[in-house]
Coordinates of C-alpha atoms in Angstrom, one line a residue:
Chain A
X1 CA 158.6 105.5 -5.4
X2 CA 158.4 104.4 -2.0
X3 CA 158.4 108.3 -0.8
X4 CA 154.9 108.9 -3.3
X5 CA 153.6 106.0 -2.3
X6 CA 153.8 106.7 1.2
X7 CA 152.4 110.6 0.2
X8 CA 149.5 108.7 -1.4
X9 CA 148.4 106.5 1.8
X10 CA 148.6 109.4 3.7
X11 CA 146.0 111.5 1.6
X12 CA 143.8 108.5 1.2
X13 CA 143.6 108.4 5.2
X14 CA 142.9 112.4 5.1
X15 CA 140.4 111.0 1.9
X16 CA 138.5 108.6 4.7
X17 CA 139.0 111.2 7.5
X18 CA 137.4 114.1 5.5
X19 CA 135.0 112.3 2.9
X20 CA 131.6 111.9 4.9
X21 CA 131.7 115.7 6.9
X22 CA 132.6 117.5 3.1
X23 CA 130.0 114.9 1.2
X24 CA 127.1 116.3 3.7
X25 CA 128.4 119.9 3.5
X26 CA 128.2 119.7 -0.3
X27 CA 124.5 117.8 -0.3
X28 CA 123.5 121.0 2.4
X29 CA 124.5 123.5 0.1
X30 CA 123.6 122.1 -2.9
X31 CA 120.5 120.4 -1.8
X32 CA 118.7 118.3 -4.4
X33 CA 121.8 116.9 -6.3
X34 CA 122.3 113.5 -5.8
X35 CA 125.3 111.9 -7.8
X36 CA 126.5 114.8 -9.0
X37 CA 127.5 115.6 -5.1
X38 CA 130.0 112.6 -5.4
X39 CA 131.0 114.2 -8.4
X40 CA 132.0 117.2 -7.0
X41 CA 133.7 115.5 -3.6
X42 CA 136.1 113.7 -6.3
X43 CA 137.0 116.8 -7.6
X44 CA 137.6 118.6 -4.1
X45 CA 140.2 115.7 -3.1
X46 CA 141.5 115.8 -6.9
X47 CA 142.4 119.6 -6.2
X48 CA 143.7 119.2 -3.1
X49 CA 146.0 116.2 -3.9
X50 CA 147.4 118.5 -6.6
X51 CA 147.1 121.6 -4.1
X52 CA 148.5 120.0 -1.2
X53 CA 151.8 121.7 -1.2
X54 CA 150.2 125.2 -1.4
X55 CA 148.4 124.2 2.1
X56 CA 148.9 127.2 4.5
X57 CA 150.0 125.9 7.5
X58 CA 148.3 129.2 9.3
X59 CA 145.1 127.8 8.4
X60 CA 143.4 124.2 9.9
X61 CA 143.5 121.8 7.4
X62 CA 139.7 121.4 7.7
X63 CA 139.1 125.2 7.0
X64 CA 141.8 125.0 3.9
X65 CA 139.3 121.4 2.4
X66 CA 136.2 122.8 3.4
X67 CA 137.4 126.0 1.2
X68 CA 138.1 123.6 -1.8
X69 CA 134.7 121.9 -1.7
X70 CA 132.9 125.1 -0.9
X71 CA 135.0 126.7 -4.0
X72 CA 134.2 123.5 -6.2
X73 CA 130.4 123.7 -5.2
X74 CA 129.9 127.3 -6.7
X75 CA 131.8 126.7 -9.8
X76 CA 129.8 123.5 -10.5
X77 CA 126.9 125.2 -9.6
X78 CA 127.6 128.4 -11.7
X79 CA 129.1 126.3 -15.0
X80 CA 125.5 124.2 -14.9
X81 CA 123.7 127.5 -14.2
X82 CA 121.5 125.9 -11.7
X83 CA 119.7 127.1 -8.7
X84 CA 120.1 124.8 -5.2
X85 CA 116.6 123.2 -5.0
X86 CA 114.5 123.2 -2.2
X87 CA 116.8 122.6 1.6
X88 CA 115.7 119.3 2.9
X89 CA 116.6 119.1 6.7
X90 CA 116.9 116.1 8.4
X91 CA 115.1 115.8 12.0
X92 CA 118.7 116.5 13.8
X93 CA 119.4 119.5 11.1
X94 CA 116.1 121.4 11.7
X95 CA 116.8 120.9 15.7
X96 CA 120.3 122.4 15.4
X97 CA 119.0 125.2 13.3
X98 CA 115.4 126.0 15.2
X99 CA 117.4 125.9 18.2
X100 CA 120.0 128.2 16.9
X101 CA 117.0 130.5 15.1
X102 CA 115.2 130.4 18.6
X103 CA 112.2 129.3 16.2
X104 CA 109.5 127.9 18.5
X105 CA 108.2 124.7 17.6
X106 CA 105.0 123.0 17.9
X107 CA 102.9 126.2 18.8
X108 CA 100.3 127.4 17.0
X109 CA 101.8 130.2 15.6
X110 CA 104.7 127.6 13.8
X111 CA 102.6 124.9 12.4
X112 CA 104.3 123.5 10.1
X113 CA 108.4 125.0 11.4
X114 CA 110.5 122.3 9.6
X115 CA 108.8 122.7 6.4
X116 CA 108.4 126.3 6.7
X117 CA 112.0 126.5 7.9
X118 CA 113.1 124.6 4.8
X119 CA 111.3 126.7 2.2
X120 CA 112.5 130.1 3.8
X121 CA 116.0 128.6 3.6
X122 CA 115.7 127.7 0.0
X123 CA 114.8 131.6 -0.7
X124 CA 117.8 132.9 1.0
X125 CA 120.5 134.5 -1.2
X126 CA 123.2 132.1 -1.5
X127 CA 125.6 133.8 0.8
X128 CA 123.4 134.5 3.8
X129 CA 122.6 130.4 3.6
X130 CA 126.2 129.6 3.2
X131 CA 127.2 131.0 6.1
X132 CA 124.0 130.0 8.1
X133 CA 124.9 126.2 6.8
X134 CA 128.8 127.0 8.2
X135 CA 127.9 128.4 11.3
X136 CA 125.2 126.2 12.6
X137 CA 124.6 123.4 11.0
X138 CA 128.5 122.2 10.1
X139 CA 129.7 124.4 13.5
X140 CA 132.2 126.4 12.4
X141 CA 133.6 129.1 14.1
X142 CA 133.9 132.8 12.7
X143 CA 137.4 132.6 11.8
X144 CA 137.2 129.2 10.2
X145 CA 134.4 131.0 8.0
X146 CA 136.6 133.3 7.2
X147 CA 139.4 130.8 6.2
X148 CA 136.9 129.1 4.1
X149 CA 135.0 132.0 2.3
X150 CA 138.5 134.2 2.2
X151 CA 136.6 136.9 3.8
X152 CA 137.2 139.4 6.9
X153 CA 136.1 138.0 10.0
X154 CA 133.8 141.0 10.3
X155 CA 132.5 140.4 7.4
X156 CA 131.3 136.9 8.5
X157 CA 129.6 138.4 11.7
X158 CA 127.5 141.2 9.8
X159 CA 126.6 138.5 7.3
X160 CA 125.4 135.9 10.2
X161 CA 123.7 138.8 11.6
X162 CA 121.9 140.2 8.8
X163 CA 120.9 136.4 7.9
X164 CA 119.4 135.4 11.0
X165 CA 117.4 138.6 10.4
X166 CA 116.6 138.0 6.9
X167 CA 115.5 134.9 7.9
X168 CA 113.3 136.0 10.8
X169 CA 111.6 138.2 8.3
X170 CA 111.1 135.9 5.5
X171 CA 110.3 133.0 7.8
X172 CA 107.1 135.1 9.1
X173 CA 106.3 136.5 5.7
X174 CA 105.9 132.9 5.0
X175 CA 103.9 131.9 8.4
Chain D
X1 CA 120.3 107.9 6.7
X2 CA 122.2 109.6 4.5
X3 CA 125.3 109.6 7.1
X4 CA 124.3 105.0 6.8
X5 CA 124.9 105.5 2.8
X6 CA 128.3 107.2 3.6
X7 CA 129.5 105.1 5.5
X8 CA 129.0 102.0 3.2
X9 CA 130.8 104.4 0.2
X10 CA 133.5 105.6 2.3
X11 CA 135.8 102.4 2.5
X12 CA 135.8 103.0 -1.9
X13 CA 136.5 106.6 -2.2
X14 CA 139.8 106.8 -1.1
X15 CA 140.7 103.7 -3.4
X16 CA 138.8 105.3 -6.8
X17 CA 140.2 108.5 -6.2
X18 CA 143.9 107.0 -5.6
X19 CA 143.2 105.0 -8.7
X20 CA 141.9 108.4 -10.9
X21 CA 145.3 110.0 -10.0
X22 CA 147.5 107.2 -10.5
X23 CA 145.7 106.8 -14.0
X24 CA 145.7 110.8 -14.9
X25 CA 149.4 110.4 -13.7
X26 CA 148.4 113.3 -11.4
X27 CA 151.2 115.0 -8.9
X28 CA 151.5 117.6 -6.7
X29 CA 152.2 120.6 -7.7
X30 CA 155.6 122.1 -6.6
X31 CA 156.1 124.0 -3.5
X32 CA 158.2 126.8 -5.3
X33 CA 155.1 127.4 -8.0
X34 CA 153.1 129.1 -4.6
X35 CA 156.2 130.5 -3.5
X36 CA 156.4 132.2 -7.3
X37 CA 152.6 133.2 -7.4
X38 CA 152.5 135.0 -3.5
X39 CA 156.2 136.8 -4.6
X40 CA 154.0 137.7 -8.1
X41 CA 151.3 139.6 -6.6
X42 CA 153.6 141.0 -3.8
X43 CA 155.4 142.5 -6.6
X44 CA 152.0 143.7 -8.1
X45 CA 151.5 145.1 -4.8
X46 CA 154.8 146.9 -4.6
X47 CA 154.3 148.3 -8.6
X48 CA 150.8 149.6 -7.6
X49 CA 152.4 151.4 -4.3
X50 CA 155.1 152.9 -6.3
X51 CA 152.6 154.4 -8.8
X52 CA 150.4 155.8 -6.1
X53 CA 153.7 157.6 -4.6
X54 CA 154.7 159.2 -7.4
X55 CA 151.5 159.9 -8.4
X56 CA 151.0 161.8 -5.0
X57 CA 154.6 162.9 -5.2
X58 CA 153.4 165.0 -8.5
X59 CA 149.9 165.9 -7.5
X60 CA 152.2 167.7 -4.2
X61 CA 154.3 169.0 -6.2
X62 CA 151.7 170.2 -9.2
X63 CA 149.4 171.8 -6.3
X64 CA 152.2 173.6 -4.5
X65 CA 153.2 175.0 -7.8
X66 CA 149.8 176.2 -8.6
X67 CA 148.8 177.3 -5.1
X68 CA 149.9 180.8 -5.6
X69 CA 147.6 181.2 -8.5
X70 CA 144.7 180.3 -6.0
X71 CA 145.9 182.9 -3.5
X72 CA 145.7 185.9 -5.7
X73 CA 143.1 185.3 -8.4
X74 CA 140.7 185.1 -5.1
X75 CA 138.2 182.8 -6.9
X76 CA 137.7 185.5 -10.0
X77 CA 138.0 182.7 -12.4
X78 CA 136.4 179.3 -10.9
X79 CA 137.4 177.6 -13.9
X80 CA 141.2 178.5 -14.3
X81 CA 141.4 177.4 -10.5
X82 CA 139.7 174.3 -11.5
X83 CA 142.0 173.6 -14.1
X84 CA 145.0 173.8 -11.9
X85 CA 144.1 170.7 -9.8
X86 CA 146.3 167.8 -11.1
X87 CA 143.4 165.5 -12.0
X88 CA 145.3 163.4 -14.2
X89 CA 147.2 162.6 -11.0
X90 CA 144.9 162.1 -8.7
X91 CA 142.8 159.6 -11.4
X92 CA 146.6 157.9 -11.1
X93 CA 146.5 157.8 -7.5
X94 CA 142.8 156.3 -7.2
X95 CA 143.5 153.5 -9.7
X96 CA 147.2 152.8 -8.0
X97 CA 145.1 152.5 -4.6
X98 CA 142.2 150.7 -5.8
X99 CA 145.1 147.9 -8.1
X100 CA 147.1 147.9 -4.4
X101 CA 143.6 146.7 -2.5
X102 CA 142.8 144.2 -5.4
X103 CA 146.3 142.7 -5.2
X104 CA 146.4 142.6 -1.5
X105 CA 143.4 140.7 -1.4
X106 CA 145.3 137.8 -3.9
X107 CA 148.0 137.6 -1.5
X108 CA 147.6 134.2 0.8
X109 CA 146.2 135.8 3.7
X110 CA 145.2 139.2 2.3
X111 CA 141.7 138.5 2.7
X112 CA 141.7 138.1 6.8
X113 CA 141.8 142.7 6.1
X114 CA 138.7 144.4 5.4
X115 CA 138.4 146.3 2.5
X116 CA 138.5 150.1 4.6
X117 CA 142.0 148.9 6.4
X118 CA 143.4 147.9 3.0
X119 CA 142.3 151.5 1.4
X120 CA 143.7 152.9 4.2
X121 CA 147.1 151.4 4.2
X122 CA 147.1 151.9 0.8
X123 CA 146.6 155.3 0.7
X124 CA 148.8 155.9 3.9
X125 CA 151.5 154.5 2.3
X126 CA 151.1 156.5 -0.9
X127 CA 151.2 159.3 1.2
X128 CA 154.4 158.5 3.1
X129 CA 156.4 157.7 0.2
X130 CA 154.9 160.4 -1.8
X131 CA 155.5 163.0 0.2
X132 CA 159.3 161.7 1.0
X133 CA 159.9 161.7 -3.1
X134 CA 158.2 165.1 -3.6
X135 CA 160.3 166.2 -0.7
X136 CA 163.5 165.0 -2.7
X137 CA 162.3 166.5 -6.3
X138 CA 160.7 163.5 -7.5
X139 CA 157.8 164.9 -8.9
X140 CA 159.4 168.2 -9.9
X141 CA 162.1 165.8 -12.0
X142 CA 159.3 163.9 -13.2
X143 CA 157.1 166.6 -14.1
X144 CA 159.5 168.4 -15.8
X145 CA 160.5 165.7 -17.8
X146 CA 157.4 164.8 -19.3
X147 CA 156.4 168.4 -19.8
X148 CA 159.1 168.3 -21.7
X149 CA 159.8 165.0 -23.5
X150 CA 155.5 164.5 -24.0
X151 CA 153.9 167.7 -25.3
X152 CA 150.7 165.6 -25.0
X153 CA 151.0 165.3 -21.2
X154 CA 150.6 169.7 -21.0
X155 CA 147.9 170.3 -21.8
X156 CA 146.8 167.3 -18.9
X157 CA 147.9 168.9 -16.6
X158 CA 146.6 172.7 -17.2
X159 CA 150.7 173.8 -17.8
X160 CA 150.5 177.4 -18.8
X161 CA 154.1 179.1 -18.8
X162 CA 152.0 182.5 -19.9
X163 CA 149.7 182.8 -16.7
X164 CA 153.2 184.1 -14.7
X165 CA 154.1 186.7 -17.5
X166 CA 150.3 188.7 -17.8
X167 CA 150.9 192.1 -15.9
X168 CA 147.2 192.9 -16.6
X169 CA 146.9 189.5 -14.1
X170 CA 148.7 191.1 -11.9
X171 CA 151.2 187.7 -11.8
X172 CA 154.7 188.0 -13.1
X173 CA 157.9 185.9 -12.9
X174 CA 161.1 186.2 -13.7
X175 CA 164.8 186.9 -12.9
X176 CA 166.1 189.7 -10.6
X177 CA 168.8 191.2 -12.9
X178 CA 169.0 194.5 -11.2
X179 CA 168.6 195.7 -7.4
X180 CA 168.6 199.3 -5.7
X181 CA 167.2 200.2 -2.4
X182 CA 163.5 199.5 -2.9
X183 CA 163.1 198.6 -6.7
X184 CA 164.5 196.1 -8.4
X185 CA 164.5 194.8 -12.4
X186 CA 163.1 192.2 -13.2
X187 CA 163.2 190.1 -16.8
X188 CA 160.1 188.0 -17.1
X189 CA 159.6 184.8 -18.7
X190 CA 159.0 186.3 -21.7
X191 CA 162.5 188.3 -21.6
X192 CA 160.5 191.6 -21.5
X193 CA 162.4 193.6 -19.3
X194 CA 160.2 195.6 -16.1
X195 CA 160.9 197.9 -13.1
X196 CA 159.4 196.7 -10.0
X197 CA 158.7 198.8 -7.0
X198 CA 158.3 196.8 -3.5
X199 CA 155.7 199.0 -1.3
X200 CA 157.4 198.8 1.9
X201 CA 154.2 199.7 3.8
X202 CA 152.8 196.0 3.0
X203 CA 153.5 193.1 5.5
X204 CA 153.1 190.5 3.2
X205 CA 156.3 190.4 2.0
X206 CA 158.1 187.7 3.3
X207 CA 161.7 189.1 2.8
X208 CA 162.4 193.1 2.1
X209 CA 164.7 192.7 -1.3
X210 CA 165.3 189.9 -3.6
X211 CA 169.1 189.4 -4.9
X212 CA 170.4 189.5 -8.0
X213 CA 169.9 186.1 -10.2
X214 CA 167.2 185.1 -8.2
X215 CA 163.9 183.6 -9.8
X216 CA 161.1 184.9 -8.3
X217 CA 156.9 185.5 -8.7
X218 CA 155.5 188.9 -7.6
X219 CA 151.9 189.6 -7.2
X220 CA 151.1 193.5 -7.9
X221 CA 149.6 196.1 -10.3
X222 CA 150.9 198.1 -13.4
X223 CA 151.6 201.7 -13.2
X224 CA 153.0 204.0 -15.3
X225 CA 155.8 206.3 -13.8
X226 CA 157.9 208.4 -15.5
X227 CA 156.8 207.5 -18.7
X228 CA 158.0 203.7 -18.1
X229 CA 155.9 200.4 -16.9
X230 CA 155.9 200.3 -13.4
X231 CA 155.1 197.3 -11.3
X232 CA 154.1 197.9 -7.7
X233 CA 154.5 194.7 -5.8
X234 CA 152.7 193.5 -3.1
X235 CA 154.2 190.1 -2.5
X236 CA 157.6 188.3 -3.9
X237 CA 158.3 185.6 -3.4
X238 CA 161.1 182.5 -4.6
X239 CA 159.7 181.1 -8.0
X240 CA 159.6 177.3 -8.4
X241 CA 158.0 177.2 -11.6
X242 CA 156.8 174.2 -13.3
X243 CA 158.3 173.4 -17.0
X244 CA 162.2 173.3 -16.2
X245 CA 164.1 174.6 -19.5
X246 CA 160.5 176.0 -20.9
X247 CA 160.3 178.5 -18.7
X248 CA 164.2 179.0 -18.1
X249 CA 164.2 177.5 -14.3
X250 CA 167.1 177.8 -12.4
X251 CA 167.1 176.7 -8.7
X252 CA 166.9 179.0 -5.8
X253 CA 167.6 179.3 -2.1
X254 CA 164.9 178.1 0.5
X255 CA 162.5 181.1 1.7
X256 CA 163.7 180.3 5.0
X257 CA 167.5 181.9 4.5
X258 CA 165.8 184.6 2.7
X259 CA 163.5 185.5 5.8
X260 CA 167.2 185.8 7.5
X261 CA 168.1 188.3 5.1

């Protein structure tokens, strides 16, 4: 008794630790769902409570949760059949990502960047905005990708590459 | 904003998710259940190798034994040749490779390979083992088995005892019963019994005189000498027919020690 409930404060501080960085991941990649993000954090931390002792110790434990919630958003969002609304990006989101993008802002030629940013991002296939959210916006490295998506490392390069292009293309079909 | 709302939430969450598992009477699952799932599809992994092996054990073995055929009908039946490769086989092999990838990728940290390394390992592997087991007579054994335990599984595979007993061909096998200094007599498959002359001017053959018992295929043309069926020989060599007991195989020495004689 003593031994679960010791195994139960522990995950509730991994529950505090973890709770706002995967509640923001989930609300990026599944933009437009309010509640039903909470929803969806409860289930990640259900899961891995119940999956805690198949945790690969190879892996970071961030990369292992981040895979849960990333696996729990697609499901969700496959079983209600729904398409991720339109990306809203905060002030310090769009700065992250222009930056990244090397999207100037405030010319003439990108009058209205954040908004145009946004829509191009809400066209994307979902993988090439996945990994776009991953790599800039929640900072992950290539190899944490990988641990989260369960793809090659290689893989996670040519699809960062061929969505920054993608999105170049799309964002000045849009301009 | 958002990361304000948070922050007001997160002191709760911890408690109503504690709560929801203490109420579902939730647990962890047991460290042995992953242990049993990763030793599953390692097994799957191992199965799907092992088919591939033996498939390219027999598709060796099935293309060595038909190879002959290719030398000396010299492309005058494109079909017939095409019916000697061991498709059935090599369909095995592809779905053995393609099962080996899939359960590679389910393994815990299977997915950190690319799909080309997998195929590749996969398919090197087969090949290794494959060609140790035809090496051994593993697909010979196997092969003849099913030729003759599975009648269905001949005509698969294109097995046609009759191609090596067709003079008009100009492809015979059989057993050396008889030998003089350069003719010898040879029963075929078929137990028809036929003289066969070795023309000594040819460098093809590979040894000057077969010896009595041995099993051998001899590539020539029909003559008539003396009033009797003649077959001049340009090329003999040691018979490793397909079938086993349905076309009377017995083993025979290596080419190699009869080079020596």
């Amino acid at each position: 008794m003593i031994r679960v409930s010791t195994e139960r404060e522990a995950f509730a501080c991994l529950v505090d630790r973890y709770e706002e960085k995967l509640l923001r991941y989930l609300k990026r990649i599944m933009p437009g769902l309010g509640e039903e993000a909470h929803d969806v954090l409860q289930e990640v931390f259900i899961k891995a409570y119940v999956n805690v002792q198949g945790f690969d110790t190879a892996l970071s434990f961030s990369s292992w949760i981040y895979r849960i919630a990333h696996n729990e958003a697609i499901n969700w969002l496959r079983k209600k059949k729904v398409r991720p609304d339109t990306v809203a990006l905060g002030d310090d989101d769009f700065q992250t990502f222009a930056h990244s993008m090397e999207v100037s802002r405030g010319t003439h030629e990108y009058t209205l960047t954040k908004d145009a940013v946004a829509r191009t991002l809400s066209h994307m296939p979902e993988k090439y905005y996945t990994v776009l959210v991953l790599h800039f916006l929640e900072g992950k490295s290539y190899e944490e990708i990988s641990d989260i998506l369960t793809t090659p490392s290689g893989t996670v390069a040519t699809l960062i590459h061929r969505a920054k292009k993608q999105f170049s293309s799309m964002h000045e079909q849009h301009d | 904003m958002i990361d304000e709302q948070n922050k007001t939430e997160a002191p709760h969450l911890s408690k109503k998710i504690l709560d929801l598992i203490e109420q579902k009477g939730l647990n962890p699952k047991p460290k042995w259940h992953f242990f049993v799932r990763e030793w599953v599809v390692w097994g799957m992994v191992c199965v799907a190798l092992l088919i591939g092996s033996l498939a390219t054990a027999l598709t060796i073995y099935i293309g060595n034994a038909s190879r002959f055929m290719e030398h000396h009908i010299l492309f005058s039946d494109l079909l017939f040749l095409f019916r000697l490769v061991p498709f059935l086989w090599l369909f095995l092999l592809c779905i053995a490779i393609f099962y080996t990838v899939y359960a590679l990728r389910e393994t815990r940290r299977g997915y950190r390979w690319s799909s080309s390394w997998l195929v590749a390992l996969a398919v090197g592997v087969s090949i290794l083992i494959g060609s140790s087991a035809h090496a051994l007579g593993v697909g010979e054994a196997i092969d003849r088995y099913l030729l003759t335990e599975m009648p269905m599984y001949r005509p698969l595979t294109n097995f046609q005892p009759k191609m090596w007993m067709d003079t008009d061909q100009g492809v015979i096998a059989g057993t050396v019963t008889n030998v003089e200094k350069e003719t010898f007599t040879l029963q075929k498959l078929d137990g028809e019994v036929l003289k066969v002359v070795i023309i000594t001017e040819n460098d093809n053959h590979p040894f000057r005189m077969p010896h009595e018992g041995m099993r051998v295929r001899v590539v020539g043309t029909t003559t008539i000498e003396g009033g009797e069926n003649v077959f001049k020989s340009t090329l003999v060599q040691p018979f490793h027919g397909r079938g086993g007991p349905l076309t009377n195989h017995v083993r025979i020495s290596q080419p190699s020690e009869m080079k020596e004689r």
